[in-house]
Short mmCIF file of C-alpha atoms in Angstrom, two decimals:
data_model
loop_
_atom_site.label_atom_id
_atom_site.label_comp_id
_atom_site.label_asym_id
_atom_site.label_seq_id
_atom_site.Cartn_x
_atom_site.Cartn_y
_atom_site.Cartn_z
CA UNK A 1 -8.82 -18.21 9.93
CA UNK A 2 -5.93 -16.43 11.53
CA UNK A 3 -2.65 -17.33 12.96
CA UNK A 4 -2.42 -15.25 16.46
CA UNK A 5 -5.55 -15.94 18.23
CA UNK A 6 -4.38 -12.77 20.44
CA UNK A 7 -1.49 -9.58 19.28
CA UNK A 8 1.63 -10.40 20.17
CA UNK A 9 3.26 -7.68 21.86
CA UNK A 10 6.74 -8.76 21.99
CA UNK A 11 10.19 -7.66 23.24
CA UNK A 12 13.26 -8.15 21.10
CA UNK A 13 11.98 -11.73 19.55
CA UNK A 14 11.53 -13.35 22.88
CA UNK A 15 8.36 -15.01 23.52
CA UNK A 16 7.56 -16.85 26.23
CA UNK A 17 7.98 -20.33 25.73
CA UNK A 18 4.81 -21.12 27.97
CA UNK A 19 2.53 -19.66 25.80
CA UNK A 20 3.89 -22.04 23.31
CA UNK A 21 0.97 -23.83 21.83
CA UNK A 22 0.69 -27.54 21.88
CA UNK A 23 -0.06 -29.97 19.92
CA UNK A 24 -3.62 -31.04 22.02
CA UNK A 25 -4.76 -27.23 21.62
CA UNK A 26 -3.38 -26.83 17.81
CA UNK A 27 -6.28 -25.30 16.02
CA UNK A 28 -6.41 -28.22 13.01
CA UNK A 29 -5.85 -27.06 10.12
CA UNK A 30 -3.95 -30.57 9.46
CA UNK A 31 -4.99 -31.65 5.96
CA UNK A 32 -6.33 -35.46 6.39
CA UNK A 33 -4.60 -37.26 3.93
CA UNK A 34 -5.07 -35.13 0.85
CA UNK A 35 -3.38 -36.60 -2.10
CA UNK A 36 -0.47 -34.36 -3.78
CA UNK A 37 -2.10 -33.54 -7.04
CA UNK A 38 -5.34 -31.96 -4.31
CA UNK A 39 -3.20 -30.26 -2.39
CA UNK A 40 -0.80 -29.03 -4.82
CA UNK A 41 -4.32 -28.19 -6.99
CA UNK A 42 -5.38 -26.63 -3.18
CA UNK A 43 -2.50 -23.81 -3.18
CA UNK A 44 -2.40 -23.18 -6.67
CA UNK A 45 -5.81 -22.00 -6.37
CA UNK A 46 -5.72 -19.79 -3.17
CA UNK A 47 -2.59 -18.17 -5.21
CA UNK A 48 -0.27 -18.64 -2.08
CA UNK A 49 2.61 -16.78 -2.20
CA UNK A 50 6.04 -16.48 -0.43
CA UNK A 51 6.49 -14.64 2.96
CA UNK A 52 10.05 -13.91 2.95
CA UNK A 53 9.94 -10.68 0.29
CA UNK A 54 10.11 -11.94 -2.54
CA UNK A 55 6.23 -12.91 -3.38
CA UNK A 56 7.01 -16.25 -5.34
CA UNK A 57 3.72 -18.20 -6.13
CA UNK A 58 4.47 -21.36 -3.34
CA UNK A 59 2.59 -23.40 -6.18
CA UNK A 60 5.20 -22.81 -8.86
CA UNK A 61 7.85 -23.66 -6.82
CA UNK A 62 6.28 -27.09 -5.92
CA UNK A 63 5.90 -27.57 -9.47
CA UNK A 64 8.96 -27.00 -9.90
CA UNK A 65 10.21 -29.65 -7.47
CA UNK A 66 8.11 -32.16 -8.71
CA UNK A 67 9.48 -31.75 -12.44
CA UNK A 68 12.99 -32.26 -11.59
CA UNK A 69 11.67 -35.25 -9.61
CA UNK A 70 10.92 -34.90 -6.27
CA UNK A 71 12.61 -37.04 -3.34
CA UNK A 72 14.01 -33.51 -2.61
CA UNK A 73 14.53 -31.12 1.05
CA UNK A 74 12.25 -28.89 2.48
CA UNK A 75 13.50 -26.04 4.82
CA UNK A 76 11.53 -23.98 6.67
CA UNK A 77 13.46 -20.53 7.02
CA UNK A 78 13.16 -19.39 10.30
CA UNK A 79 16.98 -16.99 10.06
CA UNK A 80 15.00 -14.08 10.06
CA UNK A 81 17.94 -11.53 10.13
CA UNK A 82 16.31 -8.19 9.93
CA UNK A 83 16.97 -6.05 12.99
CA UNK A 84 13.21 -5.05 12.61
CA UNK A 85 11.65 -8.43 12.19
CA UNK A 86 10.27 -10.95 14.69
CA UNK A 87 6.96 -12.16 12.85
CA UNK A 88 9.38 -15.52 12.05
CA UNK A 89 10.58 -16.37 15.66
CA UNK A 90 6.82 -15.11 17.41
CA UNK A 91 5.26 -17.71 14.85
CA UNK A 92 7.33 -20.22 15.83
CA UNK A 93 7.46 -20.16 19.26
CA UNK A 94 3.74 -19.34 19.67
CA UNK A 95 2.71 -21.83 16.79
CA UNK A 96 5.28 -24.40 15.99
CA UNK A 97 2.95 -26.91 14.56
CA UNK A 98 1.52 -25.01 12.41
CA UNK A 99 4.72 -24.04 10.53
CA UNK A 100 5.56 -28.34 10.72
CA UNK A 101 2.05 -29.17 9.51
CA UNK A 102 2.98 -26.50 6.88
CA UNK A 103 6.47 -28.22 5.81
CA UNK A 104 4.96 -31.62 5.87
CA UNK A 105 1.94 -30.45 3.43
CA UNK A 106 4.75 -29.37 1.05
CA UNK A 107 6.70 -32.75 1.60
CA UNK A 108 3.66 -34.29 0.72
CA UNK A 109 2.77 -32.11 -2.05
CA UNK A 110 6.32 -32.29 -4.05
CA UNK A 111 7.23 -35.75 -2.41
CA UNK A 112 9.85 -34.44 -0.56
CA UNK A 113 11.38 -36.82 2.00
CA UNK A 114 13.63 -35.14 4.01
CA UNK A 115 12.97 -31.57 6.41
CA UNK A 116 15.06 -28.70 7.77
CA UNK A 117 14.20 -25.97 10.63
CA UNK A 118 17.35 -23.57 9.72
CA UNK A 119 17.64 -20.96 12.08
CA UNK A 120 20.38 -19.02 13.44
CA UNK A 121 22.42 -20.22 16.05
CA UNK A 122 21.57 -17.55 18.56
CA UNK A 123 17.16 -18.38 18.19
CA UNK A 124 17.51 -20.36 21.64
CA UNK A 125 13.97 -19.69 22.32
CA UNK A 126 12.64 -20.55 18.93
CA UNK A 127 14.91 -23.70 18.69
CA UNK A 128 13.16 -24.68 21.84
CA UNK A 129 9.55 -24.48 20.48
CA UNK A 130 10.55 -26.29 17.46
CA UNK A 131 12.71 -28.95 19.47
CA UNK A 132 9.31 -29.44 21.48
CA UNK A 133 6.89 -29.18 18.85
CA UNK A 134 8.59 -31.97 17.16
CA UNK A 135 9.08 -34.40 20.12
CA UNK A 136 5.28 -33.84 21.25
CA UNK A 137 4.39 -34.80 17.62
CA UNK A 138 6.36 -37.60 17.61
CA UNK A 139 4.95 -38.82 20.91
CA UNK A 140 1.74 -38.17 19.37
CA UNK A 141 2.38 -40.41 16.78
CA UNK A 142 1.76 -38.03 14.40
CA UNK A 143 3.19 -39.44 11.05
CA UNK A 144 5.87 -36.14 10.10
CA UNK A 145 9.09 -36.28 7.56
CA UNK A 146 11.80 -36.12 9.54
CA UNK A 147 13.22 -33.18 10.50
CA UNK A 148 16.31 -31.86 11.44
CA UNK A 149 16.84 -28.22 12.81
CA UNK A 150 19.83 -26.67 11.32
CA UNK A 151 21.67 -23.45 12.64
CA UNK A 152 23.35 -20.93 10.76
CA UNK A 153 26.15 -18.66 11.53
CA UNK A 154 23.89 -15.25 13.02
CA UNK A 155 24.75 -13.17 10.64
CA UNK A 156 22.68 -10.96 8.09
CA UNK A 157 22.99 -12.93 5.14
CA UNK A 158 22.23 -16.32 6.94
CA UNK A 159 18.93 -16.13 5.79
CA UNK A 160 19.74 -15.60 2.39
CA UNK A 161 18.28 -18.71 0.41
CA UNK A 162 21.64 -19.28 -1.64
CA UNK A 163 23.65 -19.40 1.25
CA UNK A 164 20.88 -22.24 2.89
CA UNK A 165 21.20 -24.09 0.01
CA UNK A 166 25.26 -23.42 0.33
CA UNK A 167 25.77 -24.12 3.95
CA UNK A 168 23.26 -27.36 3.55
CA UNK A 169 25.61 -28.83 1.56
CA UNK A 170 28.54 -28.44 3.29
CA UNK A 171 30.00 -24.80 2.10
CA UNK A 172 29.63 -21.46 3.99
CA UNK A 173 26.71 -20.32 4.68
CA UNK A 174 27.28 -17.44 2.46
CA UNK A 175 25.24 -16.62 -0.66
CA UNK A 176 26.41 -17.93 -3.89
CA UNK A 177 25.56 -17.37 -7.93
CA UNK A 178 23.00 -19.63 -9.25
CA UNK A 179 22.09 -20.70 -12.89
CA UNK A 180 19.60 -23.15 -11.89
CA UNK A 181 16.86 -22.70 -9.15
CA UNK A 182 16.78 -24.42 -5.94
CA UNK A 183 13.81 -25.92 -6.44
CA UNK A 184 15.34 -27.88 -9.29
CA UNK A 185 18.91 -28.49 -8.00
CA UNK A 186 19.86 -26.87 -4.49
CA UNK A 187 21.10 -28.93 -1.39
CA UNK A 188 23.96 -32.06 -2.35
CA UNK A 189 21.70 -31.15 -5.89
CA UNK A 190 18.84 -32.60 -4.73
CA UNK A 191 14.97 -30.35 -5.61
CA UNK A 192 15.29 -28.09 -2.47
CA UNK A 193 12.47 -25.58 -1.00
CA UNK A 194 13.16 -22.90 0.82
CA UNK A 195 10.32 -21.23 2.27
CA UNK A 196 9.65 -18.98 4.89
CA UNK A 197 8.17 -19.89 7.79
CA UNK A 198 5.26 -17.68 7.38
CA UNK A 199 4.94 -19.04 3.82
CA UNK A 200 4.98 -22.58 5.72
CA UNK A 201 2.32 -21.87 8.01
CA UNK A 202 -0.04 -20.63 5.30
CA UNK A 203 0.37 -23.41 3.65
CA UNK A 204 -1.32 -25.38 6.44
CA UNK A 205 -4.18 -22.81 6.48
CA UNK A 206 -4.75 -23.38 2.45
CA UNK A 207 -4.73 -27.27 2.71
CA UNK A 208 -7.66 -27.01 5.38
CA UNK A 209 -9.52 -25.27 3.14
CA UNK A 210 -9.16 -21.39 4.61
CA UNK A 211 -8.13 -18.83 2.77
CA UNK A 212 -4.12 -18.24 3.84
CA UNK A 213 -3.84 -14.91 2.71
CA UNK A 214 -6.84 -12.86 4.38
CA UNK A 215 -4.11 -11.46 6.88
CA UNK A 216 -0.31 -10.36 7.65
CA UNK A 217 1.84 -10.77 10.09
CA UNK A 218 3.80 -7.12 10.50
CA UNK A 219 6.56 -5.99 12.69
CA UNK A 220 6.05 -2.84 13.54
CA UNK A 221 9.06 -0.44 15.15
CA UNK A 222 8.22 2.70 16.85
CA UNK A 223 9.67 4.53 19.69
CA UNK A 224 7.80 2.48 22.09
CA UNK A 225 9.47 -0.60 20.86
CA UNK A 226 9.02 -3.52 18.65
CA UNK A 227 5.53 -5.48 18.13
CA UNK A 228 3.81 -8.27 15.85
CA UNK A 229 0.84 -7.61 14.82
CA UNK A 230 -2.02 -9.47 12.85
CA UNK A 231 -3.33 -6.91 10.67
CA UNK A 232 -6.36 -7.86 8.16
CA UNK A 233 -5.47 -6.52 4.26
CA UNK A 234 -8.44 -4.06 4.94
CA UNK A 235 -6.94 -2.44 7.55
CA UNK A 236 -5.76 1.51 7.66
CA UNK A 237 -1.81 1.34 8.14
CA UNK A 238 -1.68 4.72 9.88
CA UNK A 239 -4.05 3.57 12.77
CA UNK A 240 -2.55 0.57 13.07
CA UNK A 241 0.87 2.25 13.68
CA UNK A 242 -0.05 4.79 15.54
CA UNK A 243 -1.66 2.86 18.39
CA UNK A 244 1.34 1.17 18.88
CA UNK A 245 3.04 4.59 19.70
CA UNK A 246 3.37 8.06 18.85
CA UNK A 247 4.07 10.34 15.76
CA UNK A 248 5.92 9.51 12.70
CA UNK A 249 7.29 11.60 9.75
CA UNK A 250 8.35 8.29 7.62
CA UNK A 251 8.59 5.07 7.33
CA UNK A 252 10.97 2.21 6.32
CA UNK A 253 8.65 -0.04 4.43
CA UNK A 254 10.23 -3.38 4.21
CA UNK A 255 13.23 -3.53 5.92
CA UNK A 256 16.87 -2.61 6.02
CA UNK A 257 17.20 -2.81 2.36
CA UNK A 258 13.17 -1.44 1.81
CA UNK A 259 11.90 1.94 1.00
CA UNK A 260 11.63 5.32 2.49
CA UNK A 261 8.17 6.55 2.30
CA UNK A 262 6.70 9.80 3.98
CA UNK A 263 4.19 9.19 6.38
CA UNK A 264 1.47 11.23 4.70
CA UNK A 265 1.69 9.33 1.68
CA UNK A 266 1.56 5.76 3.41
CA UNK A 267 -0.70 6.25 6.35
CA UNK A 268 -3.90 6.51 4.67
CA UNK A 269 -3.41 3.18 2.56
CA UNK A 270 -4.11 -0.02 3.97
CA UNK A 271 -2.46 -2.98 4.58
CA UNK A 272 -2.85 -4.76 1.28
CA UNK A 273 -1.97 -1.78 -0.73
CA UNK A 274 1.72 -1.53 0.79
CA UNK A 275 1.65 -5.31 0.99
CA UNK A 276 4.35 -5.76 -1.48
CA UNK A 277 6.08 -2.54 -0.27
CA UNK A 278 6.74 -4.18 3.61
CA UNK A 279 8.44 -6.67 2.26
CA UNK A 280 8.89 -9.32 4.90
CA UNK A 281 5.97 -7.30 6.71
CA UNK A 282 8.24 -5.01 8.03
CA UNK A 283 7.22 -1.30 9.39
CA UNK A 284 9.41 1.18 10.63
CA UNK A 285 8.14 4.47 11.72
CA UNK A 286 10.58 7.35 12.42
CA UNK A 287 9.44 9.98 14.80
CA UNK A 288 9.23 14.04 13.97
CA UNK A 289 11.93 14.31 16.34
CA UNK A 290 14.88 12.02 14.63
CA UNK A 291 16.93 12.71 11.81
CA UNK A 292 16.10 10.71 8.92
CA UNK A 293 20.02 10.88 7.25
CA UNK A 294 21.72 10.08 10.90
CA UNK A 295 19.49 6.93 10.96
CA UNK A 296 19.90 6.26 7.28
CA UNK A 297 23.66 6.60 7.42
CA UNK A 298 23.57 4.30 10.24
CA UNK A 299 21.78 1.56 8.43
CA UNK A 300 24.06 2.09 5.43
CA UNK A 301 26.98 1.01 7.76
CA UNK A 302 25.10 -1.97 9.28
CA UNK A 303 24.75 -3.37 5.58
CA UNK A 304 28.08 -2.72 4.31
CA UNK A 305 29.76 -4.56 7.57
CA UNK A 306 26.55 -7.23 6.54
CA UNK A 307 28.15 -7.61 3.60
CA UNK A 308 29.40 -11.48 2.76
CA UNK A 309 32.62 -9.59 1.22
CA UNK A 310 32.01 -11.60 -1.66
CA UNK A 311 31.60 -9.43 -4.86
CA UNK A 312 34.08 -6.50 -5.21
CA UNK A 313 31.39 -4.22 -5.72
CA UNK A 314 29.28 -4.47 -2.81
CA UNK A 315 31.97 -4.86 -0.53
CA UNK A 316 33.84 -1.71 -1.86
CA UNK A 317 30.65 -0.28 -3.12
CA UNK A 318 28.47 -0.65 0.36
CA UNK A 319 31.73 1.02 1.97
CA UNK A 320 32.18 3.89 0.46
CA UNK A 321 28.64 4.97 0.03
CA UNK A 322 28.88 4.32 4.32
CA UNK A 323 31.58 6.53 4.41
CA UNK A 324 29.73 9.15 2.60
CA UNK A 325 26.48 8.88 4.24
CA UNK A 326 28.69 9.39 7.31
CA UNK A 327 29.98 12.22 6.76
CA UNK A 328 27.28 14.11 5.69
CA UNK A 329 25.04 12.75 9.02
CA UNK A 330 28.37 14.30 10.53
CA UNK A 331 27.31 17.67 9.37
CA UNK A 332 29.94 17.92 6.82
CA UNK A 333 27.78 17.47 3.59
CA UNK A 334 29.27 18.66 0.50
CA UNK A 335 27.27 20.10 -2.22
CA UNK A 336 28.43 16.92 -4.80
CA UNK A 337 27.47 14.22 -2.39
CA UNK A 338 24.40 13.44 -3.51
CA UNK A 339 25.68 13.38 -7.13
CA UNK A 340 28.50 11.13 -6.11
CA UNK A 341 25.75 8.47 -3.88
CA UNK A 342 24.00 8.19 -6.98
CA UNK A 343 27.19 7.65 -9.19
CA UNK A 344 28.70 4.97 -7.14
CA UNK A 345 25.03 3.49 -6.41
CA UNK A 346 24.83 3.45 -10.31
CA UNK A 347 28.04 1.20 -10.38
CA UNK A 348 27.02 -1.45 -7.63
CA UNK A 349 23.20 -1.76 -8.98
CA UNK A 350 23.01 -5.52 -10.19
CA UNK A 351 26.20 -6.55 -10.05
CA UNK A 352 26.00 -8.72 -6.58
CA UNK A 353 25.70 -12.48 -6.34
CA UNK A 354 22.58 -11.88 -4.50
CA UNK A 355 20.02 -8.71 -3.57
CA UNK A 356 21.74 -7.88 -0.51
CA UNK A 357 23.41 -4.44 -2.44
CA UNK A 358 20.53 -3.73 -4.38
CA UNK A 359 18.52 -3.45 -0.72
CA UNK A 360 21.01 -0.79 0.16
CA UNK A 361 20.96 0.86 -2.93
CA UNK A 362 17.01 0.90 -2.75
CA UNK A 363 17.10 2.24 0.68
CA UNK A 364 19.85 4.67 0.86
CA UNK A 365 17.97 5.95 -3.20
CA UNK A 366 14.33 6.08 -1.25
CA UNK A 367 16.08 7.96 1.44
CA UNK A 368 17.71 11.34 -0.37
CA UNK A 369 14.10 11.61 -1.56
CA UNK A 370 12.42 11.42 1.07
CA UNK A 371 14.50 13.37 3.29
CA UNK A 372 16.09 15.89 0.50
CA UNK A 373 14.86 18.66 2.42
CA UNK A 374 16.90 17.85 6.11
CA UNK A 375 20.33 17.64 3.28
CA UNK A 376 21.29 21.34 3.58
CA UNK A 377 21.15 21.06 7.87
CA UNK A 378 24.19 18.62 7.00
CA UNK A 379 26.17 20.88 5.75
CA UNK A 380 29.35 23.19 7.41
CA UNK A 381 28.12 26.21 8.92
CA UNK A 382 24.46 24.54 9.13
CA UNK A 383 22.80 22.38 11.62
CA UNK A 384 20.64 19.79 11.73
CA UNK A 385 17.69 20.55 14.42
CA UNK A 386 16.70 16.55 14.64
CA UNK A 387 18.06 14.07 17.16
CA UNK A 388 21.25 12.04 16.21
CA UNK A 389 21.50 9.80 19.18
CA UNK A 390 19.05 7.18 18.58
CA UNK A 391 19.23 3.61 18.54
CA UNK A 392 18.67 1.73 14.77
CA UNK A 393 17.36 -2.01 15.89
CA UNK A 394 20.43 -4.05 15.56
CA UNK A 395 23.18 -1.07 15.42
CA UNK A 396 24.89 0.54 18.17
CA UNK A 397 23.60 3.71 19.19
CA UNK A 398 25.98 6.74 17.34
CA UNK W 1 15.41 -13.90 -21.74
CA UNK W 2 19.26 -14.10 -21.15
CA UNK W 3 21.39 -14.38 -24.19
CA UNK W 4 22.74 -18.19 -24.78
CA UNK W 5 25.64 -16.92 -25.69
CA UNK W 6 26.25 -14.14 -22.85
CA UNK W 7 29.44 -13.89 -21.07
CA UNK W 8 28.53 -13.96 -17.46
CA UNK W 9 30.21 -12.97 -14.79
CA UNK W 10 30.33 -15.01 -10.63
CA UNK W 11 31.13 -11.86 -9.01
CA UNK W 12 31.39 -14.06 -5.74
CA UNK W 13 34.78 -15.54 -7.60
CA UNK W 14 35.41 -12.40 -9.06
CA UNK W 15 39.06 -10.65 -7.17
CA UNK W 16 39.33 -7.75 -9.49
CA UNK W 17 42.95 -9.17 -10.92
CA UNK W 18 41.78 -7.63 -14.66
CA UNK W 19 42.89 -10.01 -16.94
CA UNK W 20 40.02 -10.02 -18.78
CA UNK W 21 39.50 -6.22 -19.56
CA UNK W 22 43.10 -6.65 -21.00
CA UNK W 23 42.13 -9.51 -23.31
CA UNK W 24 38.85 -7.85 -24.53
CA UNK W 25 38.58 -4.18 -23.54
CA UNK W 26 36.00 -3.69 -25.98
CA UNK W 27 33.27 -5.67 -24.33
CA UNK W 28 34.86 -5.04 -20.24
CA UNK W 29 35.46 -1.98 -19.01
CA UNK W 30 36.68 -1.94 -15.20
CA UNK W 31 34.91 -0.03 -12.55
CA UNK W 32 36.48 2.20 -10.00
CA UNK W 33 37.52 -0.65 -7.60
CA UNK W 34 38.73 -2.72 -10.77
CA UNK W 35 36.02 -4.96 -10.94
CA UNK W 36 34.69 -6.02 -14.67
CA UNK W 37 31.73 -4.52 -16.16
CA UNK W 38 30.60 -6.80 -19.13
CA UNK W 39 28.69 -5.36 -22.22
CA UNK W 40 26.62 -8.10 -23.34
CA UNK W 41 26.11 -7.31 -26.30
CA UNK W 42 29.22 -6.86 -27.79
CA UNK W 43 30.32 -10.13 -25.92
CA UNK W 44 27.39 -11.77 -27.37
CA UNK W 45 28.53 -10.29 -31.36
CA UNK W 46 32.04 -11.59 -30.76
CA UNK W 47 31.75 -15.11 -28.93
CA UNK W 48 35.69 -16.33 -29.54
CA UNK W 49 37.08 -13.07 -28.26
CA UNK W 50 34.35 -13.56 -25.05
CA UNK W 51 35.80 -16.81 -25.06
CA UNK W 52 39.17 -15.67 -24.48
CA UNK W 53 38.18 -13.35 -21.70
CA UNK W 54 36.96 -16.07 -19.90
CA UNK W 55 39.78 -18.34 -20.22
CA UNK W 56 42.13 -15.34 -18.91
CA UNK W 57 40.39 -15.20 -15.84
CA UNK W 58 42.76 -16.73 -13.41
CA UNK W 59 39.80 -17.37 -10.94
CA UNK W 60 37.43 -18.85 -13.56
CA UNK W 61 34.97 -16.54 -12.50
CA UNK W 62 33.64 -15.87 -16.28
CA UNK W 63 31.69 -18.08 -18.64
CA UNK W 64 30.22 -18.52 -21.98
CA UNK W 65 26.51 -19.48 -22.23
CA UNK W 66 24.26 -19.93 -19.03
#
């Protein structure tokens, strides 16, 4: 069973809030009163895991709710804060009850009583489809946890989990250091899930008895714009991308803080085999014609001003290796700037309260590989031959 | 498996101020931007002198044990 009955071709995360599905057309996959031990036994078994990146079995986390006692918080993560993602808010403004049948299977599961949509402040659309899901279920008589949507600030790290747990109960939302897992002790140190809302809606699929992981959602950036796609595990990446438009020469696997991979050695695998790599099913493809270090540096500077200025060395870190990357996109390269990338990336490896440097790091690392050869166009008395001027989803053209 | 004993660091309370490289230099060096870099296992081999680190740190960003 899918999720999209259709593609969603989609333009900058707004869906149209008429093609919002409702509750009378909501394909059931609402478990009838399974007990928690089934449906806990029910995910477990389809080895459901999370949708946010980070591939965490869902049914070790709900274990891990239940030991420290249930009576906890669900939230349903919907601050999707990549540039390049919009799987989150097309899922829950085409499918809203799918995600809530999703949270309320989990409630169930771990015997959590209370639930949270968090989203960012600016998700008008999606806060609309959620606001309506929920009063149509209500009206419906449909017997839910309640839930609350919560907005975060609309920044990057929003979506961090940390800082959902953090702003929850009353602090910033900002990420913080953890010695004990949310799922154990998160919000006012009650068992707290965080899970996607992808992870959510899979959920529902495994507790009516399909299999929740025979597909992906992907966001997929080319020239031509920005698109979600459905794409089975089976499927060839490179066809997939290139019917959504034109040529690549790499791609940015996973994200802002993903991997650089040349298009030859990525478009003949399919979906599954990169699954891990995409992250948060994220694909960006960069055409022949753009410079891969202009477009790096760029998103080198949109993390380091993304940075929660928390730890010294991702704040000073994430600068200077901006400032750098600059430079050299600036066709001023110096023969030690490579050397001097990996020194201070060598410094600011592990040593953030969350993953948000490490991203960089793995990015900006993936990047001088992959695009070692355009490196001496950057330097004095050289020139690059590929474009500068292009847009980066979510940064200001250069 | 973390060490029980491992001096850990919340780099989110962390301001750089350095006290603690001055208490125990031989288990925190300081990075370029004056931030501490911890060698666990020489914290973990002298525990009372790890101690001491942390209680230097005027932010109470260090601690002993998880």
């Amino acid at each position: 069973m899918s999720i999209f009955t259709t593609p969603v071709p989609i333009d900058s995360r707004r869906v149209a809030v008429d093609s919002t599905e409702s509750l009378a057309d909501h394909r059931g996959a609402r478990p009838v009163a399974i007990d928690p031990t089934e449906l806990l036994a029910r995910i477990s078994e389809s080895g459901l895991r999370g949708y946010g990146g980070a591939f965490f079995p869902v049914a070790r986390k709900w274990q891990t709710a239940i030991d420290a006692g249930g009576r906890g918080i669900v939230v349903a993560n919907g601050a999707e804060s990549e540039p390049a993602s919009a799987k989150d808010a097309s899922l829950l403004q085409l499918r809203p009850h799918l995600v809530l049948d999703g949270l309320n299977a989990a409630a169930q599961a771990t015997g959590s009583v209370q639930g949270i949509v968090w989203l960012h402040r600016g998700a008008a659309h999606s806060r609309v489809a959620v606001e309506r899901a929920i009063v149509e279920r209500r009206a419906a008589g449909v017997v839910d946890i309640p839930v609350r949507i919560v907005e975060g600030p609309d920044r990057y790290l929003s979506g961090e989990s940390s800082a959902i747990v953090r702003a929850l109960s009353g602090g910033p939302a900002l990420p913080q250091s953890r010695s004990v897992p949310a799922a154990t002790s998160g919000v006012d140190d009650r068992p707290t899930l965080v899970h996607n809302v992808e992870t959510l809606a899979r959920v529902s699929l495994a507790t009516a008895g399909h299999d929740p992981s025979r597909t992906r959602l992907l966001t997929v950036t080319t020239t031509s714009g920005q698109s979600v796609i459905e794409a089975q595990l089976d499927d060839t990446l490179g066809p997939l991308v290139s019917a959504l438009g034109g040529d690549a020469q790499a791609v940015l696997m996973g994200g802002y803080g993903g991997t650089w991979r040349r298009w030859d050695d990525v478009a003949t695998r399919t979906v599954g085999e990169v699954e891990k790599l995409t992250s948060a099913g994220i694909v960006i493809a960069l055409p022949r014609s753009t410079c891969g270090i202009a477009v790096t540096a760029q998103i080198v500077q949109y993390l380091a001003d993304s940075s929660a200025r928390q730890c010294g060395p991702c704040l000073f870190g994430l600068d200077e290796l901006a400032e750098v990357m600059s430079r050299v996109a600036g066709g001023r390269a110096r023969r030690t700037d490579v050397t001097r990338l990996q020194r201070i990336s060598a410094t600011v490896s592990g040593r953030g309260a969350c993953h948000h440097p490490d991203g960089a790091l793995r990015m900006l690392g993936s990047a001088l590989d992959v695009f070692a050869a355009d490196l001496p166009a950057h330097r004095r008395r050289s020139r690059c031959a590929r474009r500068h001027d292009i847009a980066v989803p979510g940064v200001e053209a250069a | 498996m973390k060490n029980a004993q491992a001096l850990t660091l919340d780099a989110t309370n962390c301001d750089g101020v350095g006290m603690c490289a001055l208490v125990a230099p031989d288990m925190i060096t300081l990075d370029a931007w004056g931030f501490p870099v911890i060698d666990g296992e020489a914290a973990a081999a002298r525990v009372k002198k790890a101690r001491a680190a942390a209680r230097a740190c005027p932010h109470r960003a260090l601690r002993v044990g998880l």
